[in-house]
mmCIF file of C-alpha atoms in Angstrom:
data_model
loop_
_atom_site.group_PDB
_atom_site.id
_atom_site.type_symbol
_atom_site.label_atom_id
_atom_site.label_comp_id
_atom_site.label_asym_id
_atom_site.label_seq_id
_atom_site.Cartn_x
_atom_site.Cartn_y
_atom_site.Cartn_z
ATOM 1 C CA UNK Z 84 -144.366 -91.918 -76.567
ATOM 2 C CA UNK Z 85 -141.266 -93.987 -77.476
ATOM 3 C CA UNK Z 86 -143.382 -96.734 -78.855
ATOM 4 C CA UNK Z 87 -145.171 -94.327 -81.314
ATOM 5 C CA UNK Z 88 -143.530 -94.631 -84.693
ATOM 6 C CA UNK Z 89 -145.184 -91.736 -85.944
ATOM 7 C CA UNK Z 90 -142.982 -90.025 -83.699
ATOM 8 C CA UNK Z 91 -139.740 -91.242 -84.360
ATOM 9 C CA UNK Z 92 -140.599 -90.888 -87.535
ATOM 10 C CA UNK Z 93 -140.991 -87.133 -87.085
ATOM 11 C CA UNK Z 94 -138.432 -85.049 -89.769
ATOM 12 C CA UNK Z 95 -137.172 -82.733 -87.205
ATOM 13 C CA UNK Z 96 -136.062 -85.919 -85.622
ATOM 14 C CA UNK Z 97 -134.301 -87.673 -88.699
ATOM 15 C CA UNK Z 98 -132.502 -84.775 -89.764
ATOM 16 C CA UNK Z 99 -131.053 -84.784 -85.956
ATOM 17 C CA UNK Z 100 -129.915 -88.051 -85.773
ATOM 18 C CA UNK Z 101 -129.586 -89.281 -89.397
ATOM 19 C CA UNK Z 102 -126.290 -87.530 -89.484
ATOM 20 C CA UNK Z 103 -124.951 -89.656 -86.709
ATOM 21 C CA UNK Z 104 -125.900 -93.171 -88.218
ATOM 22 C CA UNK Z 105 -129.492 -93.217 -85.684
ATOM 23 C CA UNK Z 106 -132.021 -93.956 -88.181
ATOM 24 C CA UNK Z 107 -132.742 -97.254 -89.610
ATOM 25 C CA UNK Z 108 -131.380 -98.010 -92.995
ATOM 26 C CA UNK Z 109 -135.146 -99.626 -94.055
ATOM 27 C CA UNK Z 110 -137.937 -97.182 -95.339
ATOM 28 C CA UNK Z 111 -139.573 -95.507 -94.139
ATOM 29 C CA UNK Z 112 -136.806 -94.543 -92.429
ATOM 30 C CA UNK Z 113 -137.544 -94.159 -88.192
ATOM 31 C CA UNK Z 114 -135.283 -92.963 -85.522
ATOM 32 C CA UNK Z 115 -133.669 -96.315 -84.022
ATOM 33 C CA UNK Z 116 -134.766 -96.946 -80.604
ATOM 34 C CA UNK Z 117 -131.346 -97.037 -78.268
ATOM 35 C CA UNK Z 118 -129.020 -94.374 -76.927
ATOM 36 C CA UNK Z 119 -126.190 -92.228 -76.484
ATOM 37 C CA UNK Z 120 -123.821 -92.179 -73.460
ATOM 38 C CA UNK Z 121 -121.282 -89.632 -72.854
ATOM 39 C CA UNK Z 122 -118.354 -91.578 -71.675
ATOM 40 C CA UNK Z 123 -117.429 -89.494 -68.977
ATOM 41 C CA UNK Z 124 -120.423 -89.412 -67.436
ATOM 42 C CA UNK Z 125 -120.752 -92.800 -67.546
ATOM 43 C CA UNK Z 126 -117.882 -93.442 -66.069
ATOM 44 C CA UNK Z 127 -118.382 -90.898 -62.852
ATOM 45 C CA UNK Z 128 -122.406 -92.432 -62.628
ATOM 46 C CA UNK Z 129 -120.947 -95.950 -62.720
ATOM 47 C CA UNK Z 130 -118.584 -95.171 -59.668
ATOM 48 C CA UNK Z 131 -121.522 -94.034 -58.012
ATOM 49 C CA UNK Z 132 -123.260 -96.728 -58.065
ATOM 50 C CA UNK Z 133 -120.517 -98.954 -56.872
ATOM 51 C CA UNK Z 134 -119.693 -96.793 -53.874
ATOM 52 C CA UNK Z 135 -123.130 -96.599 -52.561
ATOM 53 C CA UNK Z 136 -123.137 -100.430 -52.216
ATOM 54 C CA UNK Z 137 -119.349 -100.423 -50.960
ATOM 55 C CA UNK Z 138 -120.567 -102.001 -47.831
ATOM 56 C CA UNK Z 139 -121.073 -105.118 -50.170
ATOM 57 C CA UNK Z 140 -118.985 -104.815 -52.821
ATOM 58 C CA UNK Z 141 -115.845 -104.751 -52.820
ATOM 59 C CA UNK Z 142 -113.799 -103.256 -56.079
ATOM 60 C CA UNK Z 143 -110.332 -103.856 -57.160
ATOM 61 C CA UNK Z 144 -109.099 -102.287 -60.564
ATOM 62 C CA UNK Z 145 -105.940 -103.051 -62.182
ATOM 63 C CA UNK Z 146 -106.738 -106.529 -61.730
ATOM 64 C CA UNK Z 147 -106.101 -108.889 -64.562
ATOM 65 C CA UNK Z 148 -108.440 -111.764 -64.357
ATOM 66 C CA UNK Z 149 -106.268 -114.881 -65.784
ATOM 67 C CA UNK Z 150 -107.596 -118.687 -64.777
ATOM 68 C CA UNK Z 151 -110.512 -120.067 -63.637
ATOM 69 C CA UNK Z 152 -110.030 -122.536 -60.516
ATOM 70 C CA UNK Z 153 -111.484 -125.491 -61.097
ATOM 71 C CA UNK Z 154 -112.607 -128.359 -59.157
ATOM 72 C CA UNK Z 155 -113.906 -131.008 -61.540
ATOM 73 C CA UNK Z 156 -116.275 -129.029 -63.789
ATOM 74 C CA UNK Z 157 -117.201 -126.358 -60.839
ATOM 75 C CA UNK Z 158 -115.879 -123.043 -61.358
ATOM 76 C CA UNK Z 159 -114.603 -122.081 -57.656
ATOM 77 C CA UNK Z 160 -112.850 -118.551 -58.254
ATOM 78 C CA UNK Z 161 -110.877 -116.389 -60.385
ATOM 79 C CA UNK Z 162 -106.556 -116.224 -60.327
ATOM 80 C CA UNK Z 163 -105.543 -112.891 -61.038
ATOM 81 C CA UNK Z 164 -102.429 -110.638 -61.789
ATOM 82 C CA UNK Z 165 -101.869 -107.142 -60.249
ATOM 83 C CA UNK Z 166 -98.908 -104.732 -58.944
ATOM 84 C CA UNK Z 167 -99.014 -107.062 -56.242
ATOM 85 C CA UNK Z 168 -98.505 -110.183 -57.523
ATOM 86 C CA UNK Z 169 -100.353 -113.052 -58.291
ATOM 87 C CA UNK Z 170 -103.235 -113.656 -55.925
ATOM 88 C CA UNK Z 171 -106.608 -115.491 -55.991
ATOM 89 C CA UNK Z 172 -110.449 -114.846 -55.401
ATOM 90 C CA UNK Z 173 -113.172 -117.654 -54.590
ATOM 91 C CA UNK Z 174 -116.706 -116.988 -55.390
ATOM 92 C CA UNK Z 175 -119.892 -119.166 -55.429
ATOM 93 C CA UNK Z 176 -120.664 -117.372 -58.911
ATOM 94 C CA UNK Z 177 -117.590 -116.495 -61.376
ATOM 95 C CA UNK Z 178 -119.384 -114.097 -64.419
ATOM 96 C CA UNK Z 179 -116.614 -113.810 -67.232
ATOM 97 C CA UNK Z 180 -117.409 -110.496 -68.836
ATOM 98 C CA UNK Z 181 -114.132 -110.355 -70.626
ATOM 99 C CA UNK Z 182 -115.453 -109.943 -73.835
ATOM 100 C CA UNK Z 183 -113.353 -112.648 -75.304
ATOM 101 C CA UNK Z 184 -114.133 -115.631 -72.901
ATOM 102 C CA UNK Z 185 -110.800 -115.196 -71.447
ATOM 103 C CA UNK Z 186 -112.246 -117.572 -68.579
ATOM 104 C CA UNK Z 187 -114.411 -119.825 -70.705
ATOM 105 C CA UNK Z 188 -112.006 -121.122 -72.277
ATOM 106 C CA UNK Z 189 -109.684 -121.583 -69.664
ATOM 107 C CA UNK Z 190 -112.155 -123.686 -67.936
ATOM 108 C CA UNK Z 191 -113.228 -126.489 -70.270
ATOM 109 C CA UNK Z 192 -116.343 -124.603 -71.646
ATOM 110 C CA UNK Z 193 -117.197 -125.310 -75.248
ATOM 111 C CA UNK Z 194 -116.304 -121.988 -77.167
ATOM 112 C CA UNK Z 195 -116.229 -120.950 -80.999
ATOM 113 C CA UNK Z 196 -112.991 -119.770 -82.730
ATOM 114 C CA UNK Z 197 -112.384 -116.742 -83.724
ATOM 115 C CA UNK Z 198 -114.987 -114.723 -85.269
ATOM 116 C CA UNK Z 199 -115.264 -115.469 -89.396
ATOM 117 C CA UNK Z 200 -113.671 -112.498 -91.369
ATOM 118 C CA UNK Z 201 -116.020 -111.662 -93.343
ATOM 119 C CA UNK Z 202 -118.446 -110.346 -90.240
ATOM 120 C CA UNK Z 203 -117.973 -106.687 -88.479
ATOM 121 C CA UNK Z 204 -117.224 -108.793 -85.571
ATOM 122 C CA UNK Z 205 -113.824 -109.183 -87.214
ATOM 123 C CA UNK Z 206 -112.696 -106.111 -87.159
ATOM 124 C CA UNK Z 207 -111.331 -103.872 -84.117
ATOM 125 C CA UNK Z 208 -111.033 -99.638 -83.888
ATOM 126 C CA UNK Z 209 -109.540 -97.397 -82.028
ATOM 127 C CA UNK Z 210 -111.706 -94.727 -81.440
ATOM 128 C CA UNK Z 211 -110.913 -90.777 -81.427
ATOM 129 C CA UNK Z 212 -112.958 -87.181 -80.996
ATOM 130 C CA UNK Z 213 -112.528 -84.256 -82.710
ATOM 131 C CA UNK Z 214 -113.478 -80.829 -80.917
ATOM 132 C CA UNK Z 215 -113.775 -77.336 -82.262
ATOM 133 C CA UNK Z 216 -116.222 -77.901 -84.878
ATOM 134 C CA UNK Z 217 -119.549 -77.748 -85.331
ATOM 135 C CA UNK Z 218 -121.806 -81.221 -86.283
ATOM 136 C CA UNK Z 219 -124.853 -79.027 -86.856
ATOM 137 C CA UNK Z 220 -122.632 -77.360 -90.221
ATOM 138 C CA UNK Z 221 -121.043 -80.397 -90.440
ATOM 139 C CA UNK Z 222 -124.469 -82.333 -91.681
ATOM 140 C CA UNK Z 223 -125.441 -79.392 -93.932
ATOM 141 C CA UNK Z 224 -121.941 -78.956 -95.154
ATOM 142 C CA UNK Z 225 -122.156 -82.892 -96.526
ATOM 143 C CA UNK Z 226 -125.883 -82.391 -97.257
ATOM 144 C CA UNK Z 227 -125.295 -79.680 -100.095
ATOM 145 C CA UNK Z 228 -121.774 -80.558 -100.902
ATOM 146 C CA UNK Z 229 -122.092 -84.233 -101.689
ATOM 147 C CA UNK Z 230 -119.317 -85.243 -104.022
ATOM 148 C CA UNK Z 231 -116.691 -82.868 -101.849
ATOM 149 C CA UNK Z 232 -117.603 -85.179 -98.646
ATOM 150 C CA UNK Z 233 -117.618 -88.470 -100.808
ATOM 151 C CA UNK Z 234 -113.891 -87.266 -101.918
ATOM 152 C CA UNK Z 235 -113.207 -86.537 -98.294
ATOM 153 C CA UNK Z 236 -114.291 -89.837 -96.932
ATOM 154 C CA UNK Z 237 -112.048 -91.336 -99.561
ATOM 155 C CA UNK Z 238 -109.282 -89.218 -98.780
ATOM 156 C CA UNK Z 239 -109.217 -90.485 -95.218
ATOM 157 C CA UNK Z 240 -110.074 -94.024 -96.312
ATOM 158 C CA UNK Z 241 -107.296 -93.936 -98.079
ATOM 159 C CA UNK Z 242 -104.809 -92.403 -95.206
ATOM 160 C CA UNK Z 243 -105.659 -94.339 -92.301
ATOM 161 C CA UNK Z 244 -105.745 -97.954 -94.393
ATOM 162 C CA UNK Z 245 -109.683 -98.737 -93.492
ATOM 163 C CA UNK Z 246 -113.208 -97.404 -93.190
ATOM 164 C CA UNK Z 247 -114.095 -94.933 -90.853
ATOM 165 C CA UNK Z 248 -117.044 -92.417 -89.832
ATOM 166 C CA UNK Z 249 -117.047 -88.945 -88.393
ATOM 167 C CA UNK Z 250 -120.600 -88.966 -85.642
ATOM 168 C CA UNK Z 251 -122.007 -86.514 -83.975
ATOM 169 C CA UNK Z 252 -121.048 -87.053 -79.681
ATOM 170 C CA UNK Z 253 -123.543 -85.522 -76.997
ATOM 171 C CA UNK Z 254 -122.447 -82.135 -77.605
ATOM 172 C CA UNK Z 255 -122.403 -80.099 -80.543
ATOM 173 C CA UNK Z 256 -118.747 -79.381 -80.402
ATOM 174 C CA UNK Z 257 -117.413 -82.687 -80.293
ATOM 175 C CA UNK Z 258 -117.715 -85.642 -82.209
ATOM 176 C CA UNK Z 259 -115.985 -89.099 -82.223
ATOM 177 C CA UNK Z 260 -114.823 -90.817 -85.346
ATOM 178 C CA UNK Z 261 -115.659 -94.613 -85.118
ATOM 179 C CA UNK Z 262 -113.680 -97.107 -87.370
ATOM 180 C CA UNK Z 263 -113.748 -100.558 -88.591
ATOM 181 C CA UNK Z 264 -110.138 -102.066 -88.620
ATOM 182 C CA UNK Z 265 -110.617 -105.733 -90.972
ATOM 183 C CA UNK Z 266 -109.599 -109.379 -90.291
ATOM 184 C CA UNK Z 267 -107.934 -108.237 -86.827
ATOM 185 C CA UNK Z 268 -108.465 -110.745 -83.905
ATOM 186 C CA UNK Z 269 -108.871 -108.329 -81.001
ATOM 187 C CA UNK Z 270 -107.377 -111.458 -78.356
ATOM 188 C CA UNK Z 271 -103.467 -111.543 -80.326
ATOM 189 C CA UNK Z 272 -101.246 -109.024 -79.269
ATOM 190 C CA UNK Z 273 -99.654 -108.540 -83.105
ATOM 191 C CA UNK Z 274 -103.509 -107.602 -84.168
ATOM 192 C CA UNK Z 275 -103.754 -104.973 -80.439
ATOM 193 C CA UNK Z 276 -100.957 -103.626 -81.203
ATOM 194 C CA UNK Z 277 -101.630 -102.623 -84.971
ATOM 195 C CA UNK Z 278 -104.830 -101.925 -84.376
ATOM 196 C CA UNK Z 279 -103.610 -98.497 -81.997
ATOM 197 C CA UNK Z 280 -100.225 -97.947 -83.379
ATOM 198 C CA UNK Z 281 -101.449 -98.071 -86.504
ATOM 199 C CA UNK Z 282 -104.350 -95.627 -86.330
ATOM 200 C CA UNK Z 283 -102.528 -93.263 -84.029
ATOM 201 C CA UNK Z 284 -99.924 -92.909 -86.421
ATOM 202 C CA UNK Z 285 -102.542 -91.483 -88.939
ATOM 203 C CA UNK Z 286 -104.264 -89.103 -86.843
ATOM 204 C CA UNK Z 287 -102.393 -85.651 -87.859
ATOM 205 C CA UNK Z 288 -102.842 -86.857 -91.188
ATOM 206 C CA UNK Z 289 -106.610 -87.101 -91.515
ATOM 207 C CA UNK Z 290 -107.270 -83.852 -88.924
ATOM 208 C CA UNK Z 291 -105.161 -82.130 -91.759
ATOM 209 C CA UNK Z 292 -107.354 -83.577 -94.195
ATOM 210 C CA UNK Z 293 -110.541 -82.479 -92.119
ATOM 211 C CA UNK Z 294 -108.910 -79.006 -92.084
ATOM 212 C CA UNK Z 295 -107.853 -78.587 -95.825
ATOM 213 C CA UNK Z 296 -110.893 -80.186 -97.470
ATOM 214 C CA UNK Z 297 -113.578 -78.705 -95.393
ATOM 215 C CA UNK Z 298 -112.082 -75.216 -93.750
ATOM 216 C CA UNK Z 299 -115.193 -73.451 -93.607
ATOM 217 C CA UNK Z 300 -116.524 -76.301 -90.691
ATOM 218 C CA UNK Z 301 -112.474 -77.776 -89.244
ATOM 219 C CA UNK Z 302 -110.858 -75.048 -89.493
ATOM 220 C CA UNK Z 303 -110.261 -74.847 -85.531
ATOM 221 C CA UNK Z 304 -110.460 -78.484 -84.987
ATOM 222 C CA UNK Z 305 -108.547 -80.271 -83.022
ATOM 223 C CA UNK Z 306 -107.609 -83.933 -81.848
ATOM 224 C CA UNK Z 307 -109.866 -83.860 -78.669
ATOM 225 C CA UNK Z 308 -108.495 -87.083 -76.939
ATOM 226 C CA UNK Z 309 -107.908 -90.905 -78.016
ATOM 227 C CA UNK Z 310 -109.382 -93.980 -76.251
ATOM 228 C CA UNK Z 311 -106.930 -95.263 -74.003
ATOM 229 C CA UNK Z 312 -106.813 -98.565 -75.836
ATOM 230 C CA UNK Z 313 -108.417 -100.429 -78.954
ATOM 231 C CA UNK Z 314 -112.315 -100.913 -79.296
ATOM 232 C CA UNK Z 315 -113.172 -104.722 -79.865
ATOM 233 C CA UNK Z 316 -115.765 -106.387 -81.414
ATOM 234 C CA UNK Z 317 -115.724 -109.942 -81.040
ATOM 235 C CA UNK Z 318 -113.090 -112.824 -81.295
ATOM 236 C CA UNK Z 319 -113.951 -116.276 -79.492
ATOM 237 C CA UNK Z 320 -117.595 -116.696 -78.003
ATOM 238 C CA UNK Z 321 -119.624 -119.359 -75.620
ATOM 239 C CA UNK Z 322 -121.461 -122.153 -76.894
ATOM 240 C CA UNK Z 323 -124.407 -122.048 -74.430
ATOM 241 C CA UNK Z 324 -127.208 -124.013 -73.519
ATOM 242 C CA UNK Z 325 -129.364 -121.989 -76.525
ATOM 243 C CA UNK Z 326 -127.083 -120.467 -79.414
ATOM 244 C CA UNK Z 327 -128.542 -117.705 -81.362
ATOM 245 C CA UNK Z 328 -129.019 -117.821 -84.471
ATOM 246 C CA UNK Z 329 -129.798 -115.518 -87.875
ATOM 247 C CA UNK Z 330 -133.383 -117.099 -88.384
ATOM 248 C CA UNK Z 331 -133.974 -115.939 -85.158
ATOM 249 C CA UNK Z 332 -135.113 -112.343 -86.769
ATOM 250 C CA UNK Z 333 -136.951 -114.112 -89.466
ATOM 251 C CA UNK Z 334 -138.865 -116.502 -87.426
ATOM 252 C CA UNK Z 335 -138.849 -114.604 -83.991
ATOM 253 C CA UNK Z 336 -138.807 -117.255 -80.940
ATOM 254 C CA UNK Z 337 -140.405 -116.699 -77.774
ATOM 255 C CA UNK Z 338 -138.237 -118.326 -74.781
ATOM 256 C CA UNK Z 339 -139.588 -119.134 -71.477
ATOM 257 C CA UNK Z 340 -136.354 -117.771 -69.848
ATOM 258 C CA UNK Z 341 -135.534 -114.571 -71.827
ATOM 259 C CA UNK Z 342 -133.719 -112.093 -69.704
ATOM 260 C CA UNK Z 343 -133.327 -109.197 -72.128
ATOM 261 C CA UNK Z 344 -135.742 -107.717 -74.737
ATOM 262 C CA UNK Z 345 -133.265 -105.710 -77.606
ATOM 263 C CA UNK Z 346 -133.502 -103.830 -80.933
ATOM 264 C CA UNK Z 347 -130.617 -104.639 -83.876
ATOM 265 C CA UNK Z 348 -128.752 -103.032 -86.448
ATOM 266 C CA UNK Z 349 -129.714 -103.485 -90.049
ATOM 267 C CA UNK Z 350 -131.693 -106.617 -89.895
ATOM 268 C CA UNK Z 351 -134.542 -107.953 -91.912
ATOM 269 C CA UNK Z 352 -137.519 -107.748 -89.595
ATOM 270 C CA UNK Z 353 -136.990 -103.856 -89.693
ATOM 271 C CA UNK Z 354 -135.238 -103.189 -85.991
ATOM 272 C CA UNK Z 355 -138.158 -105.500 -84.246
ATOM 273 C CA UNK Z 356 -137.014 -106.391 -80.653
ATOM 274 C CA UNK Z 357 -135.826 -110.068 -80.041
ATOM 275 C CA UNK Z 358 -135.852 -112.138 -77.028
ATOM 276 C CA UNK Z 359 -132.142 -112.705 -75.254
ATOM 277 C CA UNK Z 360 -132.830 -115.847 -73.386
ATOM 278 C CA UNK Z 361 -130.547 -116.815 -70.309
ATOM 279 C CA UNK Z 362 -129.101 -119.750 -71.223
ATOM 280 C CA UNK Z 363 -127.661 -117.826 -74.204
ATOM 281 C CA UNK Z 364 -124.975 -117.126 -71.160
ATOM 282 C CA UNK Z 365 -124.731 -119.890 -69.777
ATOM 283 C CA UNK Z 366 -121.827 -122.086 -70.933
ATOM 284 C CA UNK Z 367 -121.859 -125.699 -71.411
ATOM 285 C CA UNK Z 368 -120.183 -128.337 -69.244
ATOM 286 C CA UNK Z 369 -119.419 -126.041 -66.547
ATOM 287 C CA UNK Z 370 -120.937 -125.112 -63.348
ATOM 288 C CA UNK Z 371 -121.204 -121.700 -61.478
ATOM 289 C CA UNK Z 372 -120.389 -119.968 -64.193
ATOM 290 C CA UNK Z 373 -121.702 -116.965 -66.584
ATOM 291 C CA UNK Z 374 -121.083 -115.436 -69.574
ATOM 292 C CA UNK Z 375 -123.256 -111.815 -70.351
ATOM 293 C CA UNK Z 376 -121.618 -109.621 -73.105
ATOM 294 C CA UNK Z 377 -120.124 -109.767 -76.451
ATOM 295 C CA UNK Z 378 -119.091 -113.206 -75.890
ATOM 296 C CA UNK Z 379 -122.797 -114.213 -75.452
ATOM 297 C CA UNK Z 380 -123.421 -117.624 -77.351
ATOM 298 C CA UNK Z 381 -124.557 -116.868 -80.751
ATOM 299 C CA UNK Z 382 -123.268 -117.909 -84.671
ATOM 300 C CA UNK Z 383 -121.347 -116.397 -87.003
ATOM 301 C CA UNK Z 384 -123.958 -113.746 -88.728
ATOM 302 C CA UNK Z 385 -126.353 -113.255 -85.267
ATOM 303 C CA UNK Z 386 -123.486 -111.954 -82.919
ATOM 304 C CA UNK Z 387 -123.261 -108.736 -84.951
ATOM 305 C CA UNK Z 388 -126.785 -108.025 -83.863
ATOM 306 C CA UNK Z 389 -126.385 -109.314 -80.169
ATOM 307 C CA UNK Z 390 -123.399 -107.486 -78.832
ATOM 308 C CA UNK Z 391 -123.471 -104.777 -79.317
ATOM 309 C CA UNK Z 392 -123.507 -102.119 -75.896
ATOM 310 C CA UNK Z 393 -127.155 -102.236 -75.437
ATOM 311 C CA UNK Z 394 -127.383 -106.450 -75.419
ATOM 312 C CA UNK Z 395 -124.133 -106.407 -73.005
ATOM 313 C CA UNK Z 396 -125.789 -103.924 -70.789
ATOM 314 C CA UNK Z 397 -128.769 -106.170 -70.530
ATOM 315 C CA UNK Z 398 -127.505 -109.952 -70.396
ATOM 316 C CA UNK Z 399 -124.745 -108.169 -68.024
ATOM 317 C CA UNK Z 400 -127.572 -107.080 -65.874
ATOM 318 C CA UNK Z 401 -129.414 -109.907 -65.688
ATOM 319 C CA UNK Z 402 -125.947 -112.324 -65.436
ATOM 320 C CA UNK Z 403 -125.645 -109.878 -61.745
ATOM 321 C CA UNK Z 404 -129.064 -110.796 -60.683
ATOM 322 C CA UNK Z 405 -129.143 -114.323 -61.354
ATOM 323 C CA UNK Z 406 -125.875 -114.845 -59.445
ATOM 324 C CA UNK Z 407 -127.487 -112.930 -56.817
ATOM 325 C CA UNK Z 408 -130.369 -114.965 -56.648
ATOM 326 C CA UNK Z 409 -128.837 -117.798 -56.910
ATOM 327 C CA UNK Z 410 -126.596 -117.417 -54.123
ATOM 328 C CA UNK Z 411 -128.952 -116.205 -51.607
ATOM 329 C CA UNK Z 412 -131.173 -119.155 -52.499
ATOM 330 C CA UNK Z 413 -128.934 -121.365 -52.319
ATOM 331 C CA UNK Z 414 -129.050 -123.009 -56.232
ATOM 332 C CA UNK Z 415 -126.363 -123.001 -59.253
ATOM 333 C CA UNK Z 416 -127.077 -120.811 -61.941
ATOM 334 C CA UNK Z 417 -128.163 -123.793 -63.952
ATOM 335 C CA UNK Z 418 -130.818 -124.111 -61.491
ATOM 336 C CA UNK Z 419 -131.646 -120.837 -60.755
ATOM 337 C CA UNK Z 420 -134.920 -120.032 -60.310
ATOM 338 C CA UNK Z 421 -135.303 -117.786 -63.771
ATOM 339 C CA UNK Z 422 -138.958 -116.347 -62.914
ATOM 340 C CA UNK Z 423 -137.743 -114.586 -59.617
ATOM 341 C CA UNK Z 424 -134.847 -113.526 -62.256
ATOM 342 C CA UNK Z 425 -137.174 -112.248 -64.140
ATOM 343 C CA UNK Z 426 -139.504 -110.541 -61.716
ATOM 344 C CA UNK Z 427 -136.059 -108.342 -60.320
ATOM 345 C CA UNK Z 428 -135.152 -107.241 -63.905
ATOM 346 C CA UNK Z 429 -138.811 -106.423 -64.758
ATOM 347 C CA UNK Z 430 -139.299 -104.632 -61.714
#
């Protein structure tokens, strides 16, 4: 039963996943409820769904989404930039999932600035794996050799110039090593281009650190592969109809249009659900327009806890099916008809 906290709360269970940073940091300590994706995978499933509606949708990658067109306050379409030039797409709904609302901004919208640096949102990574090793002797390895793993951490620490965490992947053989890059805007180039020269640079360092400090586990490890560009967290966000805000966890509100239902990291009200509503993405001032994802409209200290991948997975979701209903019945977004919204995303 994944509701039963006696069960996630089962020993065999936290010894699993504890390793990997999936237990909450609040005692008694309880398996947190979300997920792991294999990115491969997710990519090849994704595809699959898009070709089995290719009848009605029609995809086009390598397409840089640059300007809003605008008539008045009306969002009409999207310019974009590809290998074939500059062309243009109109659309009765426009959803800017660029993470950084690239379009948002471009169209009048009310966003924030940049992301305060004192929050993880300010920082960026660039992700790696490391294969040939096993995370099972990895976790007892650290378990009964405690002050040889804090020296290691520090070692690396030290190398690559910021914080950074070995976790266990979906396999026992590979894991990826997540990072937190500091007071790096993820939307200027200078801060991009740091961000994956910089840690790329580092990597035969730290695997040679892995390998001399701990040869009985990396011995044979290797650099299994490098994201193909920098990890972001956050930069500029929507102001929406409803912002988000840190008493929200303290003083949980009920909405009469909430569209997703998600756990968070390292709150107060010990990893209770909150309520996502929908006109969290919906920008002011500006018609026929949508804005699910790490962008969503929140303040300084609540978007750590509300975009992260499970929250964009959901307000993306629901941004699809409100466009969708709101094109086939004829409405804006703003005047959507949320219940039949809801009703699709329940179902």
């Amino acid at each position: 039963d994944p509701l039963n906290d006696k069960a996630f709360a089962d020993p065999e269970l936290l010894k699993k996943w504890g390793a990997c940073g999936g237990t909450t940091r609040i005692e008694p300590a309880r398996v947190e409820r979300g997920w792991m994706l294999d990115p491969t995978q997710t990519k090849i499933e994704m595809d699959i769904m898009l070709d089995e509606l290719k009848d009605r949708i029609r995809v086009m990658y390598h397409s840089w989404g640059c300007k809003p067109i605008m008539e008045g306050n009306t969002c009409k379409g999207v310019i974009f930039e590809s290998k074939e030039g500059r062309k243009a797409v109109l659309a009765k709904v426009v959803i800017d999932a660029t993470g950084d609302a690239d379009l948002c901004r471009l169209s009048g919208a009310p966003t924030s600035s940049a992301i305060d640096d004192e929050c993880r949102c300010s920082s960026t990574a660039l992700v790696y794996r490391i294969g040939g090793y096993s995370a099972t002797k990895y976790s007892q390895w650290r378990a009964t050799h405690g002050e040889e793993a804090r020296a290691m951490g520090q070692k690396i620490r030290d190398i690559h110039g910021f914080m950074s965490g070995l976790m266990s992947g979906a396999t026992d053989t590979v894991g990826w090593v997540n990072n937190w890059q500091p007071k790096r805007d993820c939307s200027k180039i200078a801060d991009q281009t740091a961000t994956e020269m910089g840690t790329r640079l580092k990597l035969r360092q730290v695997l040679d650190c892995y390998r001399t400090m701990c040869p009985e586990v990396f011995e044979d490890a290797f650099i299994y592969d490098i994201a193909p560009q920098l990890g972001t967290r956050g930069s500029h966000r929507i102001v929406g109809e409803v912002v988000i805000g840190s008493n929200d966890w303290a003083f949980p509100k009920e909405y009469d249009d909430t569209i997703a239902w998600h756990c968070t990291v390292d709150t107060l009200n010990d990893n209770a659900p909150i309520e996502i509503p929908y006109r969290a993405i919906l920008p002011q001032k500006v018609d026929n327009l949508l804005a699910p994802g790490r962008h969503i409209s929140a303040d300084a200290v609540a978007i750590d806890n509300v975009n992260l991948i499970p929250q964009c997975v959901g307000t993306g979701q629901a941004a699809g099916v409100a466009a969708a209903v709101a094109v086939e019945t004829g409405t804006s977004v703003r005047d959507v008809d949320i219940r039949r919204v809801q009703d699709i995303l329940a179902g």
